[in-house]
Coordinates of C-alpha atoms in Angstrom, one line a residue:
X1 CA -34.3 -56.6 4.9
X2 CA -36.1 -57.1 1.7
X3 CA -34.4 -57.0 -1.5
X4 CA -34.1 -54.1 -3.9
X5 CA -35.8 -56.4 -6.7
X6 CA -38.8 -57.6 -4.4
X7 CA -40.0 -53.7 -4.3
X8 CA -40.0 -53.9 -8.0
X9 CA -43.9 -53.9 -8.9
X10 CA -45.0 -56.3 -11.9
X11 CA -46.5 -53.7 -14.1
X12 CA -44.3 -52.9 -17.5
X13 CA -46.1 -49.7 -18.0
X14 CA -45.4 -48.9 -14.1
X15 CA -41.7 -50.3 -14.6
X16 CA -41.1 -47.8 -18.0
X17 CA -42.6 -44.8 -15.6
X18 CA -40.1 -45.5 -12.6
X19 CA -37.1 -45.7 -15.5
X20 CA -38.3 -42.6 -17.2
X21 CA -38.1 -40.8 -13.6
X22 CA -34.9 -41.8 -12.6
X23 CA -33.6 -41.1 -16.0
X24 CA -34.7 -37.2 -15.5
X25 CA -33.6 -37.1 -12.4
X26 CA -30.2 -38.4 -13.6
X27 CA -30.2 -36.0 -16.4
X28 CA -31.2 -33.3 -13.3
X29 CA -28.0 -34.8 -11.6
X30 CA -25.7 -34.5 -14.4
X31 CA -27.0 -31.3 -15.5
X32 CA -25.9 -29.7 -11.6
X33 CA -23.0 -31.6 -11.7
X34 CA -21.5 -29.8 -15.2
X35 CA -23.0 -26.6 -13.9
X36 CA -20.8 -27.1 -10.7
X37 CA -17.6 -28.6 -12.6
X38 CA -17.9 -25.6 -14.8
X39 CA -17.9 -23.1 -11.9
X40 CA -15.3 -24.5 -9.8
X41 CA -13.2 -24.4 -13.2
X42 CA -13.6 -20.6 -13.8
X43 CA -13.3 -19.9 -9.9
X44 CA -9.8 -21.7 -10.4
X45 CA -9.1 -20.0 -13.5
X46 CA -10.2 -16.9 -11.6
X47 CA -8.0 -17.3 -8.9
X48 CA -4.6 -18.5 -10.5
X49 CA -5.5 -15.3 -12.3
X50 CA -5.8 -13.1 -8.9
X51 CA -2.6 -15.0 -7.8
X52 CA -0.8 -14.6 -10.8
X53 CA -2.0 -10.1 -11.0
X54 CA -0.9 -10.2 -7.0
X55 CA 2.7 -11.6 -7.4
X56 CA 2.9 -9.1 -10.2
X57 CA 1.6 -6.0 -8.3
X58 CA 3.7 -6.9 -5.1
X59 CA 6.7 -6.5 -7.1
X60 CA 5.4 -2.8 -7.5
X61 CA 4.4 -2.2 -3.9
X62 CA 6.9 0.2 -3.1
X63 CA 7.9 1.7 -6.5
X64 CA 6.2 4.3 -9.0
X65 CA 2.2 4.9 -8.1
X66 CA 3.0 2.6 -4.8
X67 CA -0.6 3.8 -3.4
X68 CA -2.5 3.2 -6.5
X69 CA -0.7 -0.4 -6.1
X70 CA -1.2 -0.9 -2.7
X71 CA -5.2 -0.3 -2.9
X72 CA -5.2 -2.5 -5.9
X73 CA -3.5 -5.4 -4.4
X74 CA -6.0 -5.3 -1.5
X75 CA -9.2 -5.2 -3.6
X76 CA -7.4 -8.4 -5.4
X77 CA -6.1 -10.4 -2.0
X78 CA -10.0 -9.8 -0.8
X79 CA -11.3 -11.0 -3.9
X80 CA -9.0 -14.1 -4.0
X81 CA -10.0 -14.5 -0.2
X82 CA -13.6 -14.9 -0.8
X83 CA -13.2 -17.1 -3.9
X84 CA -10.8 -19.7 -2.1
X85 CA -13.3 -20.2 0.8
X86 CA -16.0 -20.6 -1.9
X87 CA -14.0 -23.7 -3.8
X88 CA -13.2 -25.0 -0.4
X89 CA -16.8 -24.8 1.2
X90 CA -17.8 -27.1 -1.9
X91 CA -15.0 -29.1 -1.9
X92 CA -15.8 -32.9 -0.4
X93 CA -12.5 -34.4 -0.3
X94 CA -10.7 -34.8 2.4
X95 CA -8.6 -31.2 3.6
X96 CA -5.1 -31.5 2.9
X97 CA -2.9 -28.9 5.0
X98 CA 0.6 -29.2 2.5
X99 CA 3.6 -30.3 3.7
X100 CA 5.7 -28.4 6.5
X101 CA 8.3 -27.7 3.6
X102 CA 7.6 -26.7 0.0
X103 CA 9.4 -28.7 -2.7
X104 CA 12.7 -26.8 -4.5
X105 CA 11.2 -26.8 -7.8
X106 CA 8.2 -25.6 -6.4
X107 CA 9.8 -22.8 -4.7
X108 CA 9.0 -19.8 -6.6
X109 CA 5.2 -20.6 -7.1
X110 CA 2.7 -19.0 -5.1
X111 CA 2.2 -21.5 -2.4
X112 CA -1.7 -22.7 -2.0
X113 CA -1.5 -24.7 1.4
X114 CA 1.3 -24.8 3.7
X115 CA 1.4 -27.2 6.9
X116 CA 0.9 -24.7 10.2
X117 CA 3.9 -24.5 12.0
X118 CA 3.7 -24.0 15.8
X119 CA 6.5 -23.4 17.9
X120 CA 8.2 -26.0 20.2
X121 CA 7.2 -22.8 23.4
X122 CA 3.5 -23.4 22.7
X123 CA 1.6 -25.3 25.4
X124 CA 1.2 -28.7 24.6
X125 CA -1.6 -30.9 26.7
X126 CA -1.5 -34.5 26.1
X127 CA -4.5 -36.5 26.2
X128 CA -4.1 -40.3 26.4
X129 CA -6.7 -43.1 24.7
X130 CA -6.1 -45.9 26.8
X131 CA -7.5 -49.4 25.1
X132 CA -7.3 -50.5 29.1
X133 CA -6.0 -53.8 30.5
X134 CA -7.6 -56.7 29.0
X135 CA -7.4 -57.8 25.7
X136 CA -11.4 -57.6 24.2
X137 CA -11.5 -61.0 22.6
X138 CA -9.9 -63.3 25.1
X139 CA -9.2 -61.2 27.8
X140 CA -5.8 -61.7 27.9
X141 CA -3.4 -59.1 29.6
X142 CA -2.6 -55.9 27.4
X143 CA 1.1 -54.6 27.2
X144 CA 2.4 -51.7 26.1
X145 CA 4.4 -51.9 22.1
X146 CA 4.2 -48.3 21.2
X147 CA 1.8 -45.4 20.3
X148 CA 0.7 -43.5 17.5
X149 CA 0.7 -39.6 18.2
X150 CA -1.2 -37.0 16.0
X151 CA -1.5 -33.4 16.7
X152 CA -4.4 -31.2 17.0
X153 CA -4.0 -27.1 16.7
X154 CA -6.9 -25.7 19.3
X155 CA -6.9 -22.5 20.9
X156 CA -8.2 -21.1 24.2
X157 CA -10.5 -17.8 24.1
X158 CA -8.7 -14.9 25.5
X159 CA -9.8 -14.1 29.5
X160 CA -10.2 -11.3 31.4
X161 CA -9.2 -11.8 35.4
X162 CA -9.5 -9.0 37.8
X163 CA -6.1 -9.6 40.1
X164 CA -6.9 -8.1 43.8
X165 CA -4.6 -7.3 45.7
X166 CA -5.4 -8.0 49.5
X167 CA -2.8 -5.5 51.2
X168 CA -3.3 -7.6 55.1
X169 CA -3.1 -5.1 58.1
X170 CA -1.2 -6.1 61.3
X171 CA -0.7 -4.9 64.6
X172 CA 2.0 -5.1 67.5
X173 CA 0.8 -6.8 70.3
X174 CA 3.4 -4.9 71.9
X175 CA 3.8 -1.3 70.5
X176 CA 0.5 -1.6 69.3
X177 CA 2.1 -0.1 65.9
X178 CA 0.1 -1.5 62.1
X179 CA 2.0 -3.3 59.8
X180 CA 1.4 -3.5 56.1
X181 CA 3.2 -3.8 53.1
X182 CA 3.4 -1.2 51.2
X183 CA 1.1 -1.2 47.6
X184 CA 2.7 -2.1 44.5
X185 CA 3.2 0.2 41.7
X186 CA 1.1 0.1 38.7
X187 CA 2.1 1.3 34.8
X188 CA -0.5 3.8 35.3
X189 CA -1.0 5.0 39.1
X190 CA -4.6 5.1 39.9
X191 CA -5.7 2.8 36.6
X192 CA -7.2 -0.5 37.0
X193 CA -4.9 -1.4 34.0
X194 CA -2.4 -4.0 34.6
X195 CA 0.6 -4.8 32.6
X196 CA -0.4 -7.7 30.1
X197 CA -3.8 -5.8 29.4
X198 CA -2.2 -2.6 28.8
X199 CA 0.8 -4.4 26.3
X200 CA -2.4 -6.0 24.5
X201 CA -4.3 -2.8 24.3
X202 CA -1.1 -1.2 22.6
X203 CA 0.0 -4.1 20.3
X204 CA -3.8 -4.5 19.3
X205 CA -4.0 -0.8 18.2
X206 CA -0.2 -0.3 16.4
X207 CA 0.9 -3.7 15.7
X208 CA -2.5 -5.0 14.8
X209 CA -4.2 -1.9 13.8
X210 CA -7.3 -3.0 15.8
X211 CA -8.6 0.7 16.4
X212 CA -9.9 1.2 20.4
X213 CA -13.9 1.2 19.0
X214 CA -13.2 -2.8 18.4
X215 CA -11.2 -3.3 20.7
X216 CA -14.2 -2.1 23.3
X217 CA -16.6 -4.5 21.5
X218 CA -14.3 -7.5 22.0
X219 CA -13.8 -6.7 26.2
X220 CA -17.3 -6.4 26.6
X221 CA -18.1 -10.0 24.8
X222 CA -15.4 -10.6 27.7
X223 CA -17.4 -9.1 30.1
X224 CA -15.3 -6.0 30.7
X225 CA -16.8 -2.7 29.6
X226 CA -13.9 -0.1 29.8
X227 CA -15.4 2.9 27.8
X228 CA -13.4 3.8 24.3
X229 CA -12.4 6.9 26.5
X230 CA -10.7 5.4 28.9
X231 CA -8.9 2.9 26.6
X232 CA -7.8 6.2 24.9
X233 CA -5.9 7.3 28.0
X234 CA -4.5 4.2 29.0
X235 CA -3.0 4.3 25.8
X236 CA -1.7 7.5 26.4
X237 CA -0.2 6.7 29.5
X238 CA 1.2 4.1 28.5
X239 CA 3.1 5.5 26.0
X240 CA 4.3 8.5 28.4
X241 CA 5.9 5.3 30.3
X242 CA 7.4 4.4 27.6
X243 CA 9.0 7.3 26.6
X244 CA 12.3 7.2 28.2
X245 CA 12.5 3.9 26.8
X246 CA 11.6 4.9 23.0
X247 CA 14.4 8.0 23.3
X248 CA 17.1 5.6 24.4
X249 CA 16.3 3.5 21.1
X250 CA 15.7 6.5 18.8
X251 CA 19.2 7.9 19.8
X252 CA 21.0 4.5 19.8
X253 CA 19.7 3.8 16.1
X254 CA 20.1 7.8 14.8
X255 CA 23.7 7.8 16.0
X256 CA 24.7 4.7 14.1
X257 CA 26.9 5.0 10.9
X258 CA 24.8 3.2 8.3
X259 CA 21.3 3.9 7.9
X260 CA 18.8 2.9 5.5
X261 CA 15.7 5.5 5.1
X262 CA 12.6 5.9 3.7
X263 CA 8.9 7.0 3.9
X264 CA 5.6 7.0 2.8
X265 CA 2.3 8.7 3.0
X266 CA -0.1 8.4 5.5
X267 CA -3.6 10.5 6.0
X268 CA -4.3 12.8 8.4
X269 CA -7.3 14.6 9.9
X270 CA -6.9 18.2 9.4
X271 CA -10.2 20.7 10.6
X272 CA -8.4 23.5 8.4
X273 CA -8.5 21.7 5.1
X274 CA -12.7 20.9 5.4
X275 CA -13.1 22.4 1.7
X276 CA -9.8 21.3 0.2
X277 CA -6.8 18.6 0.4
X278 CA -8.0 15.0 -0.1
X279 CA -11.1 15.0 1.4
X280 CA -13.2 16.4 3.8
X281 CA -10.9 17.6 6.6
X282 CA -7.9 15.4 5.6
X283 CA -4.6 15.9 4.7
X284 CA -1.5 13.8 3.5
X285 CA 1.5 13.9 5.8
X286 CA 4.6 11.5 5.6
X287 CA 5.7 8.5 7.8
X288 CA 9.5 8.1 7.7
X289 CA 11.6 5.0 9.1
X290 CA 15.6 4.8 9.6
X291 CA 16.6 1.5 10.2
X292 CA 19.9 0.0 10.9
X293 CA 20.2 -3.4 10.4
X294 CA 24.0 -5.2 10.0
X295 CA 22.6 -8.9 10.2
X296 CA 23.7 -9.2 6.2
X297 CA 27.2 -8.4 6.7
X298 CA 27.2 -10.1 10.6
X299 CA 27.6 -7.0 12.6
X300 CA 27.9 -6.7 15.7
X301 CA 25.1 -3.7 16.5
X302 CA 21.6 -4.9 17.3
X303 CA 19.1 -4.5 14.7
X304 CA 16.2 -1.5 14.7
X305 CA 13.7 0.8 13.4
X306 CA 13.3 4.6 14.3
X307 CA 9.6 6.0 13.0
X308 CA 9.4 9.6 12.3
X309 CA 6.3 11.7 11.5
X310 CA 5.8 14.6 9.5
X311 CA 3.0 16.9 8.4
X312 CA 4.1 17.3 4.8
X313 CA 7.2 15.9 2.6
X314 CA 9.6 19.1 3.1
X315 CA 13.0 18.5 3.4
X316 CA 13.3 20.7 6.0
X317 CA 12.1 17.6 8.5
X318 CA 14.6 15.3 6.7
X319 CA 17.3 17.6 7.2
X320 CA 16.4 18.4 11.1
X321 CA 15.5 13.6 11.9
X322 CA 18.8 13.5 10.6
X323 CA 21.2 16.5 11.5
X324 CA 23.6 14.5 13.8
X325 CA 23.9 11.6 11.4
X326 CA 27.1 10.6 9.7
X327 CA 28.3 8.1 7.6
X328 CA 26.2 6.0 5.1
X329 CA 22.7 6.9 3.7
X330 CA 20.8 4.2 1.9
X331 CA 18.0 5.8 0.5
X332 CA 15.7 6.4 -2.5
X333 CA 16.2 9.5 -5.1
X334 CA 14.4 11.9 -3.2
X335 CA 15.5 15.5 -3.7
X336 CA 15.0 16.3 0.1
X337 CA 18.5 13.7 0.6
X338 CA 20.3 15.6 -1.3
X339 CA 21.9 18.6 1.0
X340 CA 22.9 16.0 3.3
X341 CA 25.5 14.5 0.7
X342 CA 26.8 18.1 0.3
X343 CA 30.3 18.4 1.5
X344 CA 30.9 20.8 4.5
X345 CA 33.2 23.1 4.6
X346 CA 36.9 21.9 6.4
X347 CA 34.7 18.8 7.3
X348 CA 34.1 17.1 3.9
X349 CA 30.7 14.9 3.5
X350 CA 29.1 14.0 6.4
X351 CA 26.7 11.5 4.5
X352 CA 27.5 9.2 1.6
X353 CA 24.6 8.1 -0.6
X354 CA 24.3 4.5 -0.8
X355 CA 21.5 4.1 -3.9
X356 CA 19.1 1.3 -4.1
X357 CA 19.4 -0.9 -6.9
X358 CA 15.9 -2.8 -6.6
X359 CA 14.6 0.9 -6.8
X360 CA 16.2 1.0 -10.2
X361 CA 15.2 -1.9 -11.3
X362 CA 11.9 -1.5 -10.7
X363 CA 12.1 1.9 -13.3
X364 CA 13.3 -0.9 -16.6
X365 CA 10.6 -3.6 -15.1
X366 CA 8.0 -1.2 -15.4
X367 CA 9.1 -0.4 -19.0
X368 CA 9.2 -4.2 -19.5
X369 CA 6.0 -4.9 -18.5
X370 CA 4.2 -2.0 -20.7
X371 CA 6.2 -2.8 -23.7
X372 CA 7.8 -5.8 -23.9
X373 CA 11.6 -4.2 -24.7
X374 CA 14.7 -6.3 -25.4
X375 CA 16.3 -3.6 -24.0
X376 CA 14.6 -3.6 -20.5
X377 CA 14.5 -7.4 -20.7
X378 CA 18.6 -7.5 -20.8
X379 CA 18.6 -4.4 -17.8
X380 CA 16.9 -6.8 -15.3
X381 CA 18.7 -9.4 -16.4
X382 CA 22.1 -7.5 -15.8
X383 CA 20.9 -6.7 -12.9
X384 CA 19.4 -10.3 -11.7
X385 CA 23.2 -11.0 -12.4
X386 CA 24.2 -8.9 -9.3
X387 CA 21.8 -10.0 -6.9
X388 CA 22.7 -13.9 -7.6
X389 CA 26.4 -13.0 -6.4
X390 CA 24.3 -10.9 -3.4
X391 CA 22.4 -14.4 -2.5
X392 CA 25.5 -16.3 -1.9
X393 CA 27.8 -13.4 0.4
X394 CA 24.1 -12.4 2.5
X395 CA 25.4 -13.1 6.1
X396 CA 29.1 -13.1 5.4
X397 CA 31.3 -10.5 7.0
X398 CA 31.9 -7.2 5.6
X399 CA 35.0 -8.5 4.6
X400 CA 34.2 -11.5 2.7
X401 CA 31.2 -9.4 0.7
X402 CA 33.9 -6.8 0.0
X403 CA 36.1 -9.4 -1.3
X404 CA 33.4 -11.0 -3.3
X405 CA 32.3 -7.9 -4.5
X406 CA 35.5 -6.8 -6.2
X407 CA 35.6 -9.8 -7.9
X408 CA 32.7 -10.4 -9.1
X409 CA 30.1 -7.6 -9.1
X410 CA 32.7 -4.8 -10.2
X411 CA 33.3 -5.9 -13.6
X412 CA 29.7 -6.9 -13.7
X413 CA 28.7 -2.8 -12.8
X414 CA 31.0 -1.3 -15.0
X415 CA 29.8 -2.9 -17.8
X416 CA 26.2 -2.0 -17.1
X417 CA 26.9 1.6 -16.7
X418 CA 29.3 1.0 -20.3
X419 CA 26.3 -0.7 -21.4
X420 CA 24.1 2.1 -20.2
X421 CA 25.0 5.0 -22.1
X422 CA 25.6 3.2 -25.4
X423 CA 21.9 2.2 -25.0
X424 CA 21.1 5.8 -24.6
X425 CA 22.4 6.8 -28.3
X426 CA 19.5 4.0 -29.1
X427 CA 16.5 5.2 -27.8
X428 CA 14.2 8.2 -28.0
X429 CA 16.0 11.1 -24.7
X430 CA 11.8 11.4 -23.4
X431 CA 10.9 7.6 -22.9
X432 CA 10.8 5.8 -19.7
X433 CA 13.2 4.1 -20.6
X434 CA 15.9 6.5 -21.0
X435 CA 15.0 8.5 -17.6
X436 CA 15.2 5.0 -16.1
X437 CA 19.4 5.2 -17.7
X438 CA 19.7 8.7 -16.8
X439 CA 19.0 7.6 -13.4
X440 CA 21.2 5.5 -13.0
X441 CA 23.9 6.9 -14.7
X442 CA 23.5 10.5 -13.0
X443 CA 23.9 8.6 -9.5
X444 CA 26.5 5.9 -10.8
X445 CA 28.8 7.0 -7.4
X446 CA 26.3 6.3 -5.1
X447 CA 25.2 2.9 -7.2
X448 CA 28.8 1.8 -6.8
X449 CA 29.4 2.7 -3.1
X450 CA 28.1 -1.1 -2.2
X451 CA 31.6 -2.6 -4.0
X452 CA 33.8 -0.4 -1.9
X453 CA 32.2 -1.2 1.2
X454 CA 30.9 -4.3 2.3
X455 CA 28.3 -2.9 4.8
X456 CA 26.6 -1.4 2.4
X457 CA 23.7 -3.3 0.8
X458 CA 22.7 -3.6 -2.4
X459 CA 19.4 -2.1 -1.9
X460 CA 17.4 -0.2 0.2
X461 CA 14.6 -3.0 1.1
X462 CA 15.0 -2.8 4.8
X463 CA 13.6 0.3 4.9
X464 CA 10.9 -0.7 2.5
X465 CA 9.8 -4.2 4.9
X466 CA 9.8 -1.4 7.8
X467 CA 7.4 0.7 6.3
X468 CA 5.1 -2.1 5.4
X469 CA 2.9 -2.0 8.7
X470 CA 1.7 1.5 7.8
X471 CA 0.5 -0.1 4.8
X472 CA -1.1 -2.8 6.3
X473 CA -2.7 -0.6 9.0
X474 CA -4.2 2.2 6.4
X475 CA -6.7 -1.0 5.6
X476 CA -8.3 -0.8 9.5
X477 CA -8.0 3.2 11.0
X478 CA -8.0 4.6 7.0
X479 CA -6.3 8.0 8.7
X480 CA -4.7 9.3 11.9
X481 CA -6.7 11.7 14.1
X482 CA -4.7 14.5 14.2
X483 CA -0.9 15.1 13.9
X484 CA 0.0 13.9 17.9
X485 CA -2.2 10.9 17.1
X486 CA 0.7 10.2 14.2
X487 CA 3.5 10.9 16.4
X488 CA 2.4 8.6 18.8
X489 CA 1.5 5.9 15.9
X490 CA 5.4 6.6 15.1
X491 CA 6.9 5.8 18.5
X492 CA 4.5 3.1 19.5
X493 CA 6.4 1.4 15.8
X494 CA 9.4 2.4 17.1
X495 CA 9.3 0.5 20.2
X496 CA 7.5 -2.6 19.2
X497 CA 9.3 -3.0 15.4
X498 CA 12.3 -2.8 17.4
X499 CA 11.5 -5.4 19.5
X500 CA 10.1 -7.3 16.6
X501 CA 13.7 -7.1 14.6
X502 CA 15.1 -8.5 18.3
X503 CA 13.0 -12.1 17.5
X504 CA 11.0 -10.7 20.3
X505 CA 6.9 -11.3 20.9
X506 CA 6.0 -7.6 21.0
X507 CA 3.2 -8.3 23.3
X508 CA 5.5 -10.4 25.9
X509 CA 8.3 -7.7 25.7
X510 CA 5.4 -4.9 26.7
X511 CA 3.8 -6.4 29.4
X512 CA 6.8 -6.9 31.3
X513 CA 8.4 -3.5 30.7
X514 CA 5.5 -1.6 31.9
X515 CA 5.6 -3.8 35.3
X516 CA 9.0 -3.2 36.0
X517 CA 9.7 0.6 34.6
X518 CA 8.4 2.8 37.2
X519 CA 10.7 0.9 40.0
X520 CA 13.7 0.5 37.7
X521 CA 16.4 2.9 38.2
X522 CA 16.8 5.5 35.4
X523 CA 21.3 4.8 35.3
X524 CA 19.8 1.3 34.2
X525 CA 17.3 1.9 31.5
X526 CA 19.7 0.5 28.8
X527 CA 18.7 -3.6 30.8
X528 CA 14.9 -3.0 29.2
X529 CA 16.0 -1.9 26.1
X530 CA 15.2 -4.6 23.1
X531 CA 18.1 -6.2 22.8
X532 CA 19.1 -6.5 26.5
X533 CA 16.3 -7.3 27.8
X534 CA 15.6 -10.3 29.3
X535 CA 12.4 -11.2 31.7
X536 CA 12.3 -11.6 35.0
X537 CA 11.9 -15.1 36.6
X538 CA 9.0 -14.5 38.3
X539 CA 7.1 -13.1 35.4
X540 CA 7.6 -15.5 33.1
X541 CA 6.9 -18.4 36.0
X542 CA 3.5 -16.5 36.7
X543 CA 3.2 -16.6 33.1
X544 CA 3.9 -20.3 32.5
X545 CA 1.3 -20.9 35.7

């Protein structure tokens, strides 16, 4: 190979040519370089930006305006999307995946990488580089002092299989009679749908609101063309199976003694309302989920979520989802709650409101936010106060949080509500600021029902995560079909959030219900139901095979 300085020619005019050149095209270089330092530095200006307007607006998600909030937050989280894969598509260095843990001090900011995390279940396949036997400068004889094991995350494509089912004939060489077993049954008779493609169609569609038109264009680049029509009634069907299944949870969750509520909108096509409502043909009904959840306070009822459609927000459909519940209500200030706090005649209350803290704080952080007031500031700091003592009890029996409680949130709560009205002798009776008192103040029994009883929670944000999948969902199918298409959207989230709050795989749980149903006996139901269920050997050996 020649050297570098053997290609230099002799020439000095040639020489000052070449070093003119190369100094434009270094000027070239440096010029795209700045031009590229400069945009990754507003793209990361832009993005702690996004991050920074996101954490702010997810505070929001279920308070005043939550729809306004809810669009805006998924305009941003796209935006931020497409900007991160920008910075990383020009981005040289080597990837680094974060560590499986973030670090304490780190833990409140918005995390940018995080290590994947797989579970110990997930198939692993080990693949073995064997240096061999011999040593490959002498030749000596190789032992065995260790190995150095890295991890790679790869996934298999879905398959479809077609499973036939050969039902042998057989006759009697004696009696000359034909033997066969009898055909199994399927979740649908007469449907070619078996059990794990059914629970994927159905988890697809309500768990990840994949409507039935994609879903067709992802079986056919399987090589299975099942129409959108008949996805639609295996769907259907489906669900009838599952109905006996989805009462016994409904009723088991309405008849417990502590319920947390709430609801939200949710669109719906409507052929009556072509020249009016919110668009063409659309109206706004109401989603509403009762959950019961006693994990905080280590009860010993299973967790789940009940999913209740409604045309419109009338109390009238509050009053009939819950007209056999007693007990504790855990709910937002909606006026449609408040006959069932009434007291009965010669029976007392049959409901007690529990009221949601975080939904009152959200009223002086709002204030805060637009204005900057000391007076807001020191609310949500009182009120911080309360949750830190919440922190250290979550998981503790109801008798230790009732204990705690007494101690240390009570003095705490009756100086706030003190603190409360004194503030309102401040401050102008129309602000925000002083409906955001009067709220609190005008419910200050049901804000205070938490310290007498240590079931009750602090807020109402079970409900709230519950009703976070319709959210999510709006995104893909934008509106239900009709009002049946919402009903069914309700159970289907009844079933599978249920199984969900059981630490179950959703997908997993299906499948093997809708094998075993039709031949289980009906005095037995209760062994499917989330939290008894367990699956059967042989399914989850096939499934392992």
């Amino acid at each position: 190979m020649s050297k570098p300085d053997e290609n230099l020619p002799d020439d000095p005019a040639e020489l000052r040519a070449m070093i003119a050149a190369l100094q434009v095209e270094n000027a070239r270089i440096e010029a795209e370089n700045a031009k590229m330092s400069a945009t990754l530095r507003v793209h990361d200006q832009l993005v702690q930006a996004l991050r920074l307007r996101i954490a702010k607006l997810q505070k929001l998600a279920f308070g005043k305006s939550s729809e306004k909030v809810e669009r805006e937050i998924e305009q941003l989280e796209l935006a931020l999307e497409d900007l991160l894969v920008a910075v990383a598509e020009n981005d040289d260095a080597p990837i680094d995946e974060g560590q499986d843990e973030p670090s304490p001090e780190a833990a409140d900011a918005p995390a940018l990488r995080r290590r994947p995390r797989v579970s110990d279940t997930t198939p692993r396949e080990r693949r073995e580089l064997d240096p061999g036997t011999c040593c490959p400068d002498c030749g000596g004889d190789l032992r065995v002092v260790g190995e150095d094991v890295s991890e790679l995350l790869d996934m298999i494509a879905a398959q479809m299989k077609v499973i036939q089912i050969a039902r042998i004939k057989k006759s009697c060489r004696r009696c000359e009679r034909i033997v066969q077993e009898p055909a199994p049954s399927r979740p649908i008779p007469g449907s070619m749908a078996g059990p794990n493609l059914l629970a994927h169609v159905l988890v697809s569609k309500f768990d990840d609101h994949l409507p039935l038109y994609r879903q067709h264009e992802i079986f056919a680049r399987m090589g299975a063309d099942i129409p959108e029509s008949t996805l639609v009634g295996w769907c259907g069907r489906a669900m009838k199976a599952l109905s006996p299944l989805i009462e016994r949870i409904e009723a088991d969750i309405m008849g417990s003694d502590l319920l947390h509520a709430d609801d939200t909108p949710i669109r719906v096509l409507d052929r009556s309302k072509k020249d009016k409502g919110l668009g063409k043909g659309v109206k706004q009904g109401r989603i509403w989920a009762y959950v019961r959840d006693q994990r905080p306070w280590a009860g010993a009822a299973p967790p789940g979520a009940v999913y209740r459609f409604a045309p419109n927000w009338k109390e009238e459909h509050i009053l009939s989802h819950l007209a056999n519940a007693r007990g504790i209500l855990q709910a937002d200030g909606y006026k449609g709650y408040a006959k069932l706090y009434e007291p009965e005649p010669n029976s007392g209350r049959r409901l007690r409101e529990a009221a949601c803290w975080a939904h009152l704080r959200r009223d002086f952080h709002d204030f805060w936010t637009s204005t900057k007031s000391e007076i807001a500031r020191e609310a949500l700091d009182r009120i911080g106060k309360l949750y830190d003592i919440e922190r250290d009890i979550n998981g503790q029996p109801a008798g230790v949080r009732h204990a705690a409680r007494q101690q240390l949130s009570q003095p705490k709560v009756t100086a706030f509500f003190a603190w409360s009205e004194q503030q309102l002798l401040r401050i102008p009776g129309k602000s925000d600021l002083a409906k955001a008192f009067r709220y609190g103040l005008s419910r200050q029994e049901a804000f205070s029902l938490f310290l007498t009883d240590g079931r009750v929670a602090i807020d109402n944000n079970p409900a709230e995560r519950a009703l976070r999948p319709i959210g999510i969902g709006r995104k893909n199918w934008l509106f239900a079909g009709a009002d049946t298409g919402a009903e069914t959207l309700a159970r289907a989230m009844t079933i599978i959030e249920t199984a969900k709050l059981n630490g179950l795989d959703p997908q997993a749980y299906l499948a093997d219900i809708l094998d075993r149903i039709h031949d289980h006996k009906i005095n037995r139901l209760d062994e499917l139901l989330p939290w008894n269920w367990a699956p059967l050997a042989s399914t989850t050996d096939s499934q392992a095979a």
